[in-house]
mmCIF file of C-alpha atoms and ligand atoms in Angstrom:
data_model
loop_
_atom_site.group_PDB
_atom_site.id
_atom_site.type_symbol
_atom_site.label_atom_id
_atom_site.label_comp_id
_atom_site.label_asym_id
_atom_site.label_seq_id
_atom_site.Cartn_x
_atom_site.Cartn_y
_atom_site.Cartn_z
ATOM 1 C CA UNK A 820 -43.734 18.044 31.331
ATOM 2 C CA UNK A 821 -41.591 17.156 34.436
ATOM 3 C CA UNK A 822 -40.286 14.084 32.666
ATOM 4 C CA UNK A 823 -39.411 16.046 29.540
ATOM 5 C CA UNK A 824 -37.527 18.630 31.635
ATOM 6 C CA UNK A 825 -35.645 15.867 33.500
ATOM 7 C CA UNK A 826 -34.600 14.504 30.122
ATOM 8 C CA UNK A 827 -33.452 17.941 28.918
ATOM 9 C CA UNK A 828 -31.237 18.283 32.003
ATOM 10 C CA UNK A 829 -29.875 14.768 31.610
ATOM 11 C CA UNK A 830 -28.753 15.536 28.038
ATOM 12 C CA UNK A 831 -26.860 18.656 29.202
ATOM 13 C CA UNK A 832 -25.554 17.331 32.536
ATOM 14 C CA UNK A 833 -22.099 16.149 31.393
ATOM 15 C CA UNK A 834 -21.141 19.389 29.758
ATOM 16 C CA UNK A 835 -18.625 21.106 32.064
ATOM 17 C CA UNK A 836 -17.459 23.821 29.687
ATOM 18 C CA UNK A 837 -16.993 27.308 31.097
ATOM 19 C CA UNK A 838 -15.838 28.721 34.459
ATOM 20 C CA UNK A 839 -17.306 30.289 37.560
ATOM 21 C CA UNK A 840 -17.353 34.090 37.744
ATOM 22 C CA UNK A 841 -14.272 34.844 39.859
ATOM 23 C CA UNK A 842 -14.159 38.647 39.714
ATOM 24 C CA UNK A 843 -16.620 38.435 42.617
ATOM 25 C CA UNK A 844 -14.682 36.160 44.998
ATOM 26 C CA UNK A 845 -17.756 34.630 46.714
ATOM 27 C CA UNK A 846 -19.235 33.576 43.315
ATOM 28 C CA UNK A 847 -16.198 31.421 42.714
ATOM 29 C CA UNK A 848 -17.138 29.440 45.828
ATOM 30 C CA UNK A 849 -20.525 28.096 44.608
ATOM 31 C CA UNK A 850 -21.062 24.502 43.538
ATOM 32 C CA UNK A 851 -20.399 24.583 39.791
ATOM 33 C CA UNK A 852 -22.462 21.498 39.081
ATOM 34 C CA UNK A 853 -25.772 22.888 40.196
ATOM 35 C CA UNK A 854 -28.286 22.579 37.345
ATOM 36 C CA UNK A 855 -31.990 23.424 37.216
ATOM 37 C CA UNK A 856 -34.761 24.530 34.928
ATOM 38 C CA UNK A 857 -38.240 25.926 35.645
ATOM 39 C CA UNK A 858 -41.220 26.947 33.524
ATOM 40 C CA UNK A 859 -44.184 29.048 34.598
ATOM 41 C CA UNK A 860 -47.327 28.920 32.495
ATOM 42 C CA UNK A 861 -49.863 31.798 32.104
ATOM 43 C CA UNK A 862 -52.191 30.340 34.779
ATOM 44 C CA UNK A 863 -49.312 30.037 37.290
ATOM 45 C CA UNK A 864 -48.740 26.324 36.793
ATOM 46 C CA UNK A 865 -45.028 25.663 37.605
ATOM 47 C CA UNK A 866 -42.816 22.902 36.248
ATOM 48 C CA UNK A 867 -39.230 22.274 37.312
ATOM 49 C CA UNK A 868 -36.397 19.811 37.209
ATOM 50 C CA UNK A 869 -33.030 19.521 38.904
ATOM 51 C CA UNK A 870 -31.898 21.804 41.766
ATOM 52 C CA UNK A 871 -35.110 23.806 41.842
ATOM 53 C CA UNK A 872 -34.645 24.767 45.431
ATOM 54 C CA UNK A 873 -31.057 25.993 45.068
ATOM 55 C CA UNK A 874 -30.774 29.657 45.921
ATOM 56 C CA UNK A 875 -28.414 31.845 43.949
ATOM 57 C CA UNK A 876 -27.897 35.571 43.469
ATOM 58 C CA UNK A 877 -30.008 37.236 40.801
ATOM 59 C CA UNK A 878 -27.153 39.525 39.580
ATOM 60 C CA UNK A 879 -28.003 41.162 36.252
ATOM 61 C CA UNK A 880 -31.361 39.458 35.994
ATOM 62 C CA UNK A 881 -32.476 42.143 38.449
ATOM 63 C CA UNK A 882 -31.847 44.829 35.792
ATOM 64 C CA UNK A 883 -35.025 44.527 33.729
ATOM 65 C CA UNK A 884 -37.170 44.713 36.862
ATOM 66 C CA UNK A 885 -35.455 47.722 38.261
ATOM 67 C CA UNK A 886 -35.789 49.315 34.836
ATOM 68 C CA UNK A 887 -39.530 48.612 35.141
ATOM 69 C CA UNK A 888 -39.628 50.473 38.491
ATOM 70 C CA UNK A 889 -37.703 53.427 37.027
ATOM 71 C CA UNK A 890 -40.123 53.533 34.043
ATOM 72 C CA UNK A 891 -43.017 53.764 36.465
ATOM 73 C CA UNK A 892 -41.451 56.799 38.104
ATOM 74 C CA UNK A 893 -40.288 58.730 35.052
ATOM 75 C CA UNK A 894 -42.500 57.518 32.207
ATOM 76 C CA UNK A 895 -41.309 56.297 28.835
ATOM 77 C CA UNK A 896 -40.047 59.629 27.468
ATOM 78 C CA UNK A 897 -38.674 60.749 30.864
ATOM 79 C CA UNK A 898 -36.656 57.552 31.159
ATOM 80 C CA UNK A 899 -35.337 57.821 27.602
ATOM 81 C CA UNK A 900 -33.730 61.147 28.457
ATOM 82 C CA UNK A 901 -31.527 59.419 30.998
ATOM 83 C CA UNK A 902 -30.913 55.930 29.572
ATOM 84 C CA UNK A 903 -31.079 54.860 25.935
ATOM 85 C CA UNK A 904 -32.517 51.654 24.426
ATOM 86 C CA UNK A 905 -29.894 50.864 21.767
ATOM 87 C CA UNK A 906 -28.069 47.524 21.867
ATOM 88 C CA UNK A 907 -24.453 48.365 22.523
ATOM 89 C CA UNK A 908 -22.926 45.083 21.418
ATOM 90 C CA UNK A 909 -20.583 45.669 24.339
ATOM 91 C CA UNK A 910 -19.645 43.355 27.228
ATOM 92 C CA UNK A 911 -21.670 43.856 30.442
ATOM 93 C CA UNK A 912 -19.132 46.053 32.200
ATOM 94 C CA UNK A 913 -18.094 48.283 29.271
ATOM 95 C CA UNK A 914 -17.983 52.075 29.370
ATOM 96 C CA UNK A 915 -21.002 52.257 27.086
ATOM 97 C CA UNK A 916 -21.916 55.900 26.899
ATOM 98 C CA UNK A 917 -23.147 58.295 24.265
ATOM 99 C CA UNK A 918 -21.361 61.601 23.869
ATOM 100 C CA UNK A 919 -23.954 63.286 26.071
ATOM 101 C CA UNK A 920 -23.149 60.940 28.956
ATOM 102 C CA UNK A 921 -26.372 58.896 28.503
ATOM 103 C CA UNK A 922 -25.769 55.196 28.952
ATOM 104 C CA UNK A 923 -26.690 53.238 25.799
ATOM 105 C CA UNK A 924 -29.136 50.881 27.474
ATOM 106 C CA UNK A 925 -30.295 49.789 30.961
ATOM 107 C CA UNK A 926 -28.976 46.213 30.634
ATOM 108 C CA UNK A 927 -25.225 46.873 30.621
ATOM 109 C CA UNK A 928 -23.819 47.754 34.066
ATOM 110 C CA UNK A 929 -23.341 51.442 33.375
ATOM 111 C CA UNK A 930 -27.027 51.790 32.382
ATOM 112 C CA UNK A 931 -28.236 49.560 35.173
ATOM 113 C CA UNK A 932 -26.314 51.513 37.834
ATOM 114 C CA UNK A 933 -27.935 54.683 36.478
ATOM 115 C CA UNK A 934 -31.361 52.984 36.432
ATOM 116 C CA UNK A 935 -30.900 51.973 40.049
ATOM 117 C CA UNK A 936 -30.253 55.641 40.982
ATOM 118 C CA UNK A 937 -33.438 56.681 39.084
ATOM 119 C CA UNK A 938 -35.791 54.020 40.498
ATOM 120 C CA UNK A 939 -36.550 55.832 43.730
ATOM 121 C CA UNK A 940 -37.547 59.240 44.928
ATOM 122 C CA UNK A 941 -35.031 62.067 44.384
ATOM 123 C CA UNK A 942 -32.949 62.388 47.523
ATOM 124 C CA UNK A 943 -34.094 59.127 49.086
ATOM 125 C CA UNK A 944 -31.674 57.461 51.547
ATOM 126 C CA UNK A 945 -29.791 54.548 49.934
ATOM 127 C CA UNK A 946 -31.350 52.072 52.364
ATOM 128 C CA UNK A 947 -34.874 53.258 51.506
ATOM 129 C CA UNK A 948 -34.239 53.066 47.814
ATOM 130 C CA UNK A 949 -32.860 49.553 48.131
ATOM 131 C CA UNK A 950 -35.830 48.497 50.293
ATOM 132 C CA UNK A 951 -38.229 49.825 47.631
ATOM 133 C CA UNK A 952 -36.357 47.838 44.983
ATOM 134 C CA UNK A 953 -36.244 44.640 47.085
ATOM 135 C CA UNK A 954 -40.021 44.837 47.614
ATOM 136 C CA UNK A 955 -40.602 45.536 43.979
ATOM 137 C CA UNK A 956 -38.554 42.415 42.991
ATOM 138 C CA UNK A 957 -40.608 40.452 45.486
ATOM 139 C CA UNK A 958 -43.903 41.538 43.876
ATOM 140 C CA UNK A 959 -42.627 40.207 40.525
ATOM 141 C CA UNK A 960 -41.652 36.914 42.220
ATOM 142 C CA UNK A 961 -44.775 36.675 44.353
ATOM 143 C CA UNK A 962 -42.801 36.318 47.609
ATOM 144 C CA UNK A 963 -40.368 38.242 49.832
ATOM 145 C CA UNK A 964 -36.770 37.983 48.617
ATOM 146 C CA UNK A 965 -33.694 38.219 50.847
ATOM 147 C CA UNK A 966 -30.083 39.366 50.219
ATOM 148 C CA UNK A 967 -27.080 37.003 50.210
ATOM 149 C CA UNK A 968 -24.930 39.087 52.580
ATOM 150 C CA UNK A 969 -21.693 37.181 51.767
ATOM 151 C CA UNK A 970 -21.982 37.759 48.034
ATOM 152 C CA UNK A 971 -22.934 41.354 48.668
ATOM 153 C CA UNK A 972 -19.931 41.987 50.870
ATOM 154 C CA UNK A 973 -17.622 40.160 48.511
ATOM 155 C CA UNK A 974 -18.740 42.187 45.468
ATOM 156 C CA UNK A 975 -18.823 45.476 47.384
ATOM 157 C CA UNK A 976 -15.229 45.034 48.462
ATOM 158 C CA UNK A 977 -14.110 44.610 44.820
ATOM 159 C CA UNK A 978 -16.569 46.852 42.974
ATOM 160 C CA UNK A 979 -13.885 49.238 41.613
ATOM 161 C CA UNK A 980 -15.018 49.085 38.046
ATOM 162 C CA UNK A 981 -18.716 49.682 38.869
ATOM 163 C CA UNK A 982 -17.701 52.609 41.111
ATOM 164 C CA UNK A 983 -15.757 54.052 38.200
ATOM 165 C CA UNK A 984 -18.805 53.691 35.923
ATOM 166 C CA UNK A 985 -21.062 55.360 38.483
ATOM 167 C CA UNK A 986 -18.677 58.283 38.974
ATOM 168 C CA UNK A 987 -18.441 58.714 35.208
ATOM 169 C CA UNK A 988 -22.220 58.985 34.719
ATOM 170 C CA UNK A 989 -22.466 61.211 37.822
ATOM 171 C CA UNK A 990 -20.027 63.594 36.192
ATOM 172 C CA UNK A 991 -22.594 64.240 33.478
ATOM 173 C CA UNK A 992 -25.325 64.976 36.129
ATOM 174 C CA UNK A 993 -27.519 62.112 34.798
ATOM 175 C CA UNK A 994 -28.349 61.404 38.462
ATOM 176 C CA UNK A 995 -27.734 63.461 41.606
ATOM 177 C CA UNK A 996 -26.985 60.771 44.319
ATOM 178 C CA UNK A 997 -23.551 59.964 45.648
ATOM 179 C CA UNK A 998 -22.066 57.332 43.234
ATOM 180 C CA UNK A 999 -20.811 55.284 46.227
ATOM 181 C CA UNK A 1000 -24.348 55.023 47.598
ATOM 182 C CA UNK A 1001 -25.658 54.095 44.210
ATOM 183 C CA UNK A 1002 -23.106 51.286 43.794
ATOM 184 C CA UNK A 1003 -23.878 50.119 47.360
ATOM 185 C CA UNK A 1004 -27.560 49.761 46.385
ATOM 186 C CA UNK A 1005 -26.910 48.344 42.940
ATOM 187 C CA UNK A 1006 -24.569 45.686 44.415
ATOM 188 C CA UNK A 1007 -27.218 44.763 46.989
ATOM 189 C CA UNK A 1008 -29.797 44.564 44.232
ATOM 190 C CA UNK A 1009 -27.510 42.063 42.402
ATOM 191 C CA UNK A 1010 -27.142 39.967 45.628
ATOM 192 C CA UNK A 1011 -30.857 39.309 46.032
ATOM 193 C CA UNK A 1012 -31.396 35.575 46.256
ATOM 194 C CA UNK A 1013 -33.774 33.650 44.021
ATOM 195 C CA UNK A 1014 -34.375 30.092 42.778
ATOM 196 C CA UNK A 1015 -35.299 29.115 39.256
ATOM 197 C CA UNK A 1016 -38.996 29.028 40.074
ATOM 198 C CA UNK A 1017 -38.900 32.670 41.261
ATOM 199 C CA UNK A 1018 -37.287 33.712 38.004
ATOM 200 C CA UNK A 1019 -39.828 31.738 35.945
ATOM 201 C CA UNK A 1020 -42.684 33.555 37.757
ATOM 202 C CA UNK A 1021 -40.963 36.891 37.323
ATOM 203 C CA UNK A 1022 -40.550 36.222 33.626
ATOM 204 C CA UNK A 1023 -44.198 35.113 33.287
ATOM 205 C CA UNK A 1024 -45.218 38.355 35.005
ATOM 206 C CA UNK A 1025 -43.544 40.312 32.245
ATOM 207 C CA UNK A 1026 -44.953 37.895 29.680
ATOM 208 C CA UNK A 1027 -48.484 38.492 31.064
ATOM 209 C CA UNK A 1028 -48.458 42.224 30.609
ATOM 210 C CA UNK A 1029 -47.242 42.892 34.173
ATOM 211 C CA UNK A 1030 -49.692 40.677 36.133
ATOM 212 C CA UNK A 1031 -48.130 38.142 38.448
ATOM 213 C CA UNK A 1032 -49.702 34.731 37.519
ATOM 214 C CA UNK A 1033 -49.513 33.437 41.142
ATOM 215 C CA UNK A 1034 -50.825 36.450 43.093
ATOM 216 C CA UNK A 1035 -52.925 38.165 40.438
ATOM 217 C CA UNK A 1036 -51.099 41.375 41.447
ATOM 218 C CA UNK A 1037 -50.738 43.874 38.546
ATOM 219 C CA UNK A 1038 -47.169 44.694 39.413
ATOM 220 C CA UNK A 1039 -46.584 47.105 36.506
ATOM 221 C CA UNK A 1040 -48.863 48.347 33.683
ATOM 222 C CA UNK A 1041 -48.827 46.672 30.287
ATOM 223 C CA UNK A 1042 -46.788 49.447 28.604
ATOM 224 C CA UNK A 1043 -43.981 48.974 31.156
ATOM 225 C CA UNK A 1044 -43.925 45.151 30.591
ATOM 226 C CA UNK A 1045 -43.814 45.769 26.838
ATOM 227 C CA UNK A 1046 -40.933 48.207 27.081
ATOM 228 C CA UNK A 1047 -38.956 45.962 29.377
ATOM 229 C CA UNK A 1048 -39.403 42.888 27.138
ATOM 230 C CA UNK A 1049 -38.447 44.943 24.133
ATOM 231 C CA UNK A 1050 -35.169 46.119 25.666
ATOM 232 C CA UNK A 1051 -34.501 42.568 26.939
ATOM 233 C CA UNK A 1052 -34.844 41.262 23.442
ATOM 234 C CA UNK A 1053 -32.334 43.681 21.944
ATOM 235 C CA UNK A 1054 -29.891 44.232 24.897
ATOM 236 C CA UNK A 1055 -30.579 41.535 27.516
ATOM 237 C CA UNK A 1056 -27.851 39.166 26.371
ATOM 238 C CA UNK A 1057 -25.145 41.860 25.943
ATOM 239 C CA UNK A 1058 -22.659 41.069 23.186
ATOM 240 C CA UNK A 1059 -24.361 37.751 22.255
ATOM 241 C CA UNK A 1060 -27.856 39.309 21.855
ATOM 242 C CA UNK A 1061 -27.956 38.567 18.094
ATOM 243 C CA UNK A 1062 -26.912 34.931 18.484
ATOM 244 C CA UNK A 1063 -29.437 34.434 21.253
ATOM 245 C CA UNK A 1064 -32.326 36.071 19.368
ATOM 246 C CA UNK A 1065 -31.722 33.940 16.300
ATOM 247 C CA UNK A 1066 -31.038 30.639 18.052
ATOM 248 C CA UNK A 1067 -33.471 30.910 20.976
ATOM 249 C CA UNK A 1068 -35.750 33.781 20.070
ATOM 250 C CA UNK A 1069 -37.087 34.946 23.440
ATOM 251 C CA UNK A 1070 -36.514 38.256 25.322
ATOM 252 C CA UNK A 1071 -34.052 37.213 28.026
ATOM 253 C CA UNK A 1072 -31.566 38.301 30.684
ATOM 254 C CA UNK A 1073 -28.512 36.488 31.944
ATOM 255 C CA UNK A 1074 -26.668 36.981 35.199
ATOM 256 C CA UNK A 1075 -23.136 36.087 36.404
ATOM 257 C CA UNK A 1076 -24.629 34.057 39.255
ATOM 258 C CA UNK A 1077 -25.421 31.428 36.549
ATOM 259 C CA UNK A 1078 -29.107 32.215 35.975
ATOM 260 C CA UNK A 1079 -30.819 32.891 32.676
ATOM 261 C CA UNK A 1080 -34.405 34.051 32.529
ATOM 262 C CA UNK A 1081 -36.513 34.303 29.369
ATOM 263 C CA UNK A 1082 -40.089 35.305 28.632
ATOM 264 C CA UNK A 1083 -42.245 34.343 25.642
ATOM 265 C CA UNK A 1084 -45.039 36.923 25.662
ATOM 266 C CA UNK A 1085 -48.413 35.364 26.473
ATOM 267 C CA UNK A 1086 -47.063 31.807 26.634
ATOM 268 C CA UNK A 1087 -44.344 31.025 29.179
ATOM 269 C CA UNK A 1088 -41.800 32.299 31.631
ATOM 270 C CA UNK A 1089 -38.621 30.162 31.895
ATOM 271 C CA UNK A 1090 -35.425 30.111 33.895
ATOM 272 C CA UNK A 1091 -32.261 27.992 34.168
ATOM 273 C CA UNK A 1092 -29.362 27.726 36.653
ATOM 274 C CA UNK A 1093 -25.893 26.520 35.867
ATOM 275 C CA UNK A 1094 -23.035 28.546 37.237
ATOM 276 C CA UNK A 1095 -20.272 27.878 34.695
ATOM 277 C CA UNK A 1096 -20.063 30.862 32.351
ATOM 278 C CA UNK A 1097 -18.613 31.499 28.901
ATOM 279 C CA UNK A 1098 -16.325 34.418 28.152
ATOM 280 C CA UNK A 1099 -19.297 36.804 27.840
ATOM 281 C CA UNK A 1100 -20.528 35.953 31.376
ATOM 282 C CA UNK A 1101 -23.406 33.764 30.145
ATOM 283 C CA UNK A 1102 -24.250 30.360 31.614
ATOM 284 C CA UNK A 1103 -22.970 27.681 29.130
ATOM 285 C CA UNK A 1104 -25.471 24.973 29.949
ATOM 286 C CA UNK A 1105 -28.261 27.532 30.407
ATOM 287 C CA UNK A 1106 -27.819 28.526 26.739
ATOM 288 C CA UNK A 1107 -27.864 24.846 25.709
ATOM 289 C CA UNK A 1108 -31.063 24.186 27.659
ATOM 290 C CA UNK A 1109 -32.781 27.207 26.144
ATOM 291 C CA UNK A 1110 -31.678 26.256 22.626
ATOM 292 C CA UNK A 1111 -33.208 22.837 23.175
ATOM 293 C CA UNK A 1112 -36.472 24.212 24.598
ATOM 294 C CA UNK A 1113 -36.796 26.711 21.789
ATOM 295 C CA UNK A 1114 -36.181 24.106 19.110
ATOM 296 C CA UNK A 1115 -38.172 21.223 20.584
ATOM 297 C CA UNK A 1116 -41.084 23.198 22.027
ATOM 298 C CA UNK A 1117 -41.375 25.833 19.269
ATOM 299 C CA UNK A 1118 -40.722 28.628 21.811
ATOM 300 C CA UNK A 1119 -39.119 30.932 19.273
ATOM 301 C CA UNK A 1120 -40.834 34.343 19.219
ATOM 302 C CA UNK A 1121 -40.532 34.633 15.434
ATOM 303 C CA UNK A 1122 -42.394 31.346 14.888
ATOM 304 C CA UNK A 1123 -45.672 33.017 14.030
ATOM 305 C CA UNK A 1124 -48.790 31.459 15.594
ATOM 306 C CA UNK A 1125 -51.433 30.558 13.069
ATOM 307 C CA UNK A 1126 -54.373 32.165 14.842
ATOM 308 C CA UNK A 1127 -55.298 34.804 12.270
ATOM 309 C CA UNK A 1128 -57.027 32.363 9.993
ATOM 310 C CA UNK A 1129 -59.264 30.789 12.635
ATOM 311 C CA UNK A 1130 -61.356 33.762 13.757
ATOM 312 C CA UNK A 1131 -64.538 32.461 12.189
ATOM 313 C CA UNK A 1132 -65.735 29.280 13.940
ATOM 314 C CA UNK A 1133 -68.616 29.008 11.507
ATOM 315 C CA UNK A 1134 -71.161 31.053 9.583
ATOM 316 C CA UNK A 1135 -74.750 29.856 9.182
ATOM 317 C CA UNK A 1136 -78.364 30.854 8.792
ATOM 318 C CA UNK A 1137 -80.512 30.740 11.912
ATOM 319 C CA UNK A 1138 -84.177 31.435 12.447
ATOM 320 C CA UNK A 1139 -85.162 33.867 15.142
ATOM 321 C CA UNK A 1140 -88.612 34.901 16.323
ATOM 322 C CA UNK A 1141 -88.566 37.794 13.831
ATOM 323 C CA UNK A 1142 -87.331 35.743 10.872
ATOM 324 C CA UNK A 1143 -84.116 34.394 9.356
ATOM 325 C CA UNK A 1144 -80.712 35.801 10.306
ATOM 326 C CA UNK A 1145 -77.137 35.406 9.142
ATOM 327 C CA UNK A 1146 -74.847 34.364 11.986
ATOM 328 C CA UNK A 1147 -71.079 34.822 12.380
ATOM 329 C CA UNK A 1148 -69.609 32.720 15.240
ATOM 330 C CA UNK A 1149 -66.247 34.028 16.251
ATOM 331 C CA UNK A 1150 -63.565 32.249 18.249
ATOM 332 C CA UNK A 1151 -60.093 32.631 19.817
ATOM 333 C CA UNK A 1152 -58.199 35.764 20.648
ATOM 334 C CA UNK A 1153 -59.178 38.899 18.758
ATOM 335 C CA UNK A 1154 -56.170 40.982 17.878
ATOM 336 C CA UNK A 1155 -55.229 43.050 14.832
ATOM 337 C CA UNK A 1156 -54.466 39.981 12.724
ATOM 338 C CA UNK A 1157 -57.630 38.006 13.398
ATOM 339 C CA UNK A 1158 -59.933 41.062 13.421
ATOM 340 C CA UNK A 1159 -58.685 42.361 10.090
ATOM 341 C CA UNK A 1160 -59.718 39.039 8.591
ATOM 342 C CA UNK A 1161 -63.059 39.198 10.347
ATOM 343 C CA UNK A 1162 -63.753 42.694 8.965
ATOM 344 C CA UNK A 1163 -63.190 41.413 5.420
ATOM 345 C CA UNK A 1164 -65.673 38.586 6.072
ATOM 346 C CA UNK A 1165 -68.212 41.086 7.493
ATOM 347 C CA UNK A 1166 -68.109 42.880 4.103
ATOM 348 C CA UNK A 1167 -69.299 39.622 2.517
ATOM 349 C CA UNK A 1168 -72.453 39.352 4.579
ATOM 350 C CA UNK A 1169 -75.429 39.019 2.127
ATOM 351 C CA UNK A 1170 -77.023 42.463 1.777
ATOM 352 C CA UNK A 1171 -80.577 40.981 1.681
ATOM 353 C CA UNK A 1172 -80.225 39.583 5.218
ATOM 354 C CA UNK A 1173 -81.865 42.044 7.574
ATOM 355 C CA UNK A 1174 -80.608 40.569 10.841
ATOM 356 C CA UNK A 1175 -76.922 39.769 11.379
ATOM 357 C CA UNK A 1176 -75.904 37.880 14.513
ATOM 358 C CA UNK A 1177 -72.295 38.259 15.710
ATOM 359 C CA UNK A 1178 -71.631 35.650 18.390
ATOM 360 C CA UNK A 1179 -68.638 36.190 20.698
ATOM 361 C CA UNK A 1180 -69.359 33.170 22.849
ATOM 362 C CA UNK A 1181 -66.072 31.482 21.950
ATOM 363 C CA UNK A 1182 -63.883 34.558 21.917
ATOM 364 C CA UNK A 1183 -61.120 34.208 24.487
ATOM 365 C CA UNK A 1184 -59.790 37.793 24.537
ATOM 366 C CA UNK A 1185 -60.128 41.105 22.800
ATOM 367 C CA UNK A 1186 -57.219 43.525 22.848
ATOM 368 C CA UNK A 1187 -57.627 47.243 22.513
ATOM 369 C CA UNK A 1188 -57.115 47.541 18.758
ATOM 370 C CA UNK A 1189 -59.423 44.564 18.116
ATOM 371 C CA UNK A 1190 -62.112 46.167 20.265
ATOM 372 C CA UNK A 1191 -61.979 49.331 18.221
ATOM 373 C CA UNK A 1192 -61.909 47.476 14.936
ATOM 374 C CA UNK A 1193 -64.817 45.242 15.932
ATOM 375 C CA UNK A 1194 -66.978 48.136 17.109
ATOM 376 C CA UNK A 1195 -66.309 49.911 13.790
ATOM 377 C CA UNK A 1196 -67.211 46.738 11.871
ATOM 378 C CA UNK A 1197 -70.481 46.405 13.801
ATOM 379 C CA UNK A 1198 -71.216 50.081 13.218
ATOM 380 C CA UNK A 1199 -70.752 49.649 9.476
ATOM 381 C CA UNK A 1200 -73.030 46.623 9.376
ATOM 382 C CA UNK A 1201 -75.680 48.852 10.965
ATOM 383 C CA UNK A 1202 -74.958 51.679 8.499
ATOM 384 C CA UNK A 1203 -75.373 49.179 5.644
ATOM 385 C CA UNK A 1204 -78.963 48.601 6.846
ATOM 386 C CA UNK A 1205 -78.490 45.439 8.915
ATOM 387 C CA UNK A 1206 -80.005 44.939 12.346
ATOM 388 C CA UNK A 1207 -77.044 43.724 14.399
ATOM 389 C CA UNK A 1208 -77.566 41.306 17.328
ATOM 390 C CA UNK A 1209 -74.418 40.860 19.411
ATOM 391 C CA UNK A 1210 -74.251 37.707 21.507
ATOM 392 C CA UNK A 1211 -71.715 38.305 24.290
ATOM 393 C CA UNK A 1212 -72.221 35.916 27.236
ATOM 394 C CA UNK A 1213 -68.742 36.498 28.719
ATOM 395 C CA UNK A 1214 -68.715 40.308 28.298
ATOM 396 C CA UNK A 1215 -65.800 40.081 25.827
ATOM 397 C CA UNK A 1216 -66.805 43.594 24.651
ATOM 398 C CA UNK A 1217 -67.720 45.356 27.887
ATOM 399 C CA UNK A 1218 -69.013 48.906 28.320
ATOM 400 C CA UNK A 1219 -71.815 50.725 26.609
ATOM 401 C CA UNK A 1220 -70.004 51.068 23.290
ATOM 402 C CA UNK A 1221 -71.385 47.756 22.052
ATOM 403 C CA UNK A 1222 -74.903 48.990 22.769
ATOM 404 C CA UNK A 1223 -74.250 52.143 20.669
ATOM 405 C CA UNK A 1224 -73.386 50.106 17.571
ATOM 406 C CA UNK A 1225 -75.609 47.024 17.931
ATOM 407 C CA UNK A 1226 -79.396 46.915 17.881
ATOM 408 C CA UNK A 1227 -79.292 44.504 20.805
ATOM 409 C CA UNK A 1228 -76.703 42.829 23.022
ATOM 410 C CA UNK A 1229 -77.777 39.488 24.491
ATOM 411 C CA UNK A 1230 -76.269 36.629 26.542
ATOM 412 C CA UNK A 1231 -78.072 33.977 24.487
ATOM 413 C CA UNK A 1232 -79.661 33.946 21.060
ATOM 414 C CA UNK A 1233 -83.483 33.706 21.180
ATOM 415 C CA UNK A 1234 -83.618 30.854 18.604
ATOM 416 C CA UNK A 1235 -87.019 29.827 17.369
HETATM 417 N N1 LIG B 1118 -23.213 42.309 39.820
HETATM 418 C C1 LIG B 1118 -22.605 42.049 38.587
HETATM 419 C C2 LIG B 1118 -21.770 43.210 38.156
HETATM 420 O O1 LIG B 1118 -22.185 44.316 38.270
HETATM 421 C C3 LIG B 1118 -23.643 41.754 37.510
HETATM 422 C C4 LIG B 1118 -23.089 41.379 36.153
HETATM 423 C C5 LIG B 1118 -23.957 40.348 35.418
HETATM 424 O O2 LIG B 1118 -24.650 39.577 36.092
HETATM 425 O O3 LIG B 1118 -23.903 40.339 34.167
HETATM 426 O O4 LIG B 1118 -20.638 43.108 37.716
#
């Protein structure tokens, strides 16, 4: 993996297209040649190449995480009253408002500034709100994150447009805080420093249903991670979201500090750094790297995994103390796709077999819908007159529900 990532960087290294963001003076002072990539796997394994230790400001890549914190406070419906989820197709700093004054989505500045204001307790001091956000970002990264004071001061001194956006939303009473305080906090949020490994871990945390792969900390519940990834996939790349989704195919967020972060649910968190940006404010070489990774490593979300067909490891006849039994040995992750197939196979179990063994020994995970489907399948086997023996050594189907539908639940099959 490290050699492959080195090679990916080598192939993109000479490309010097694009320019540094200069509307924030301090961003125009960074080394434009910095180049790095990092991947974080579901078990926390990290891979990196290039300037993996280089610190840069998170900028707009903070937006999905602050949206997550605001969702925790207001709930899904509550948050949708304040900020929409429609891709605007607009540039990042556009006046992207519905007639009611509701920003179109939380990824463009106007929505992100609003989301910042909504992330904390009503009436909280701006310093306290920012501190809560900084700590929240740190939990996603698995370490304390600091602020780049020079970039912060530089952006604050020139934040006229963001101030205008904040005042505009405030005029519709979408939030109650002083717009100047909100932009102060939002600008500090954008100036939080990260490296590519931090971003890869943060992405993997979203891609793992909200659990940080390094610390094991459940930073946000699954529904929040799902909502954030959904909005990243439609709105995260602003006015190039469609190009990105078709070419790369991962929920992602870019930042004018040169970072891009992307998450492939269940598989990988990834991040790049290269500060030269195209006209939409997106890192040029970052896009190239992600296009390569997606193409060469099959990381595109719409490339369907072929797991649904492999749910049955084998079916056979075994002899137990009480006589012969029909055994279904299952494997892999049980989700809607694989379990639907399993239920069809359950209907084909010979009716003359009294005992049916369902063996979960090789099942790696059971999601909520699969659990309900499987329990219903087991119940129906019982209703059809079979005695169901469930083998579940790893407690894939925990709780007493399994005992309600199976005649017995055992760790190991008492073979004769
Ligand atoms: N701090 C930047 C701004 O508000 C973030 C923009 C971006 O990274 O896309 O203008």
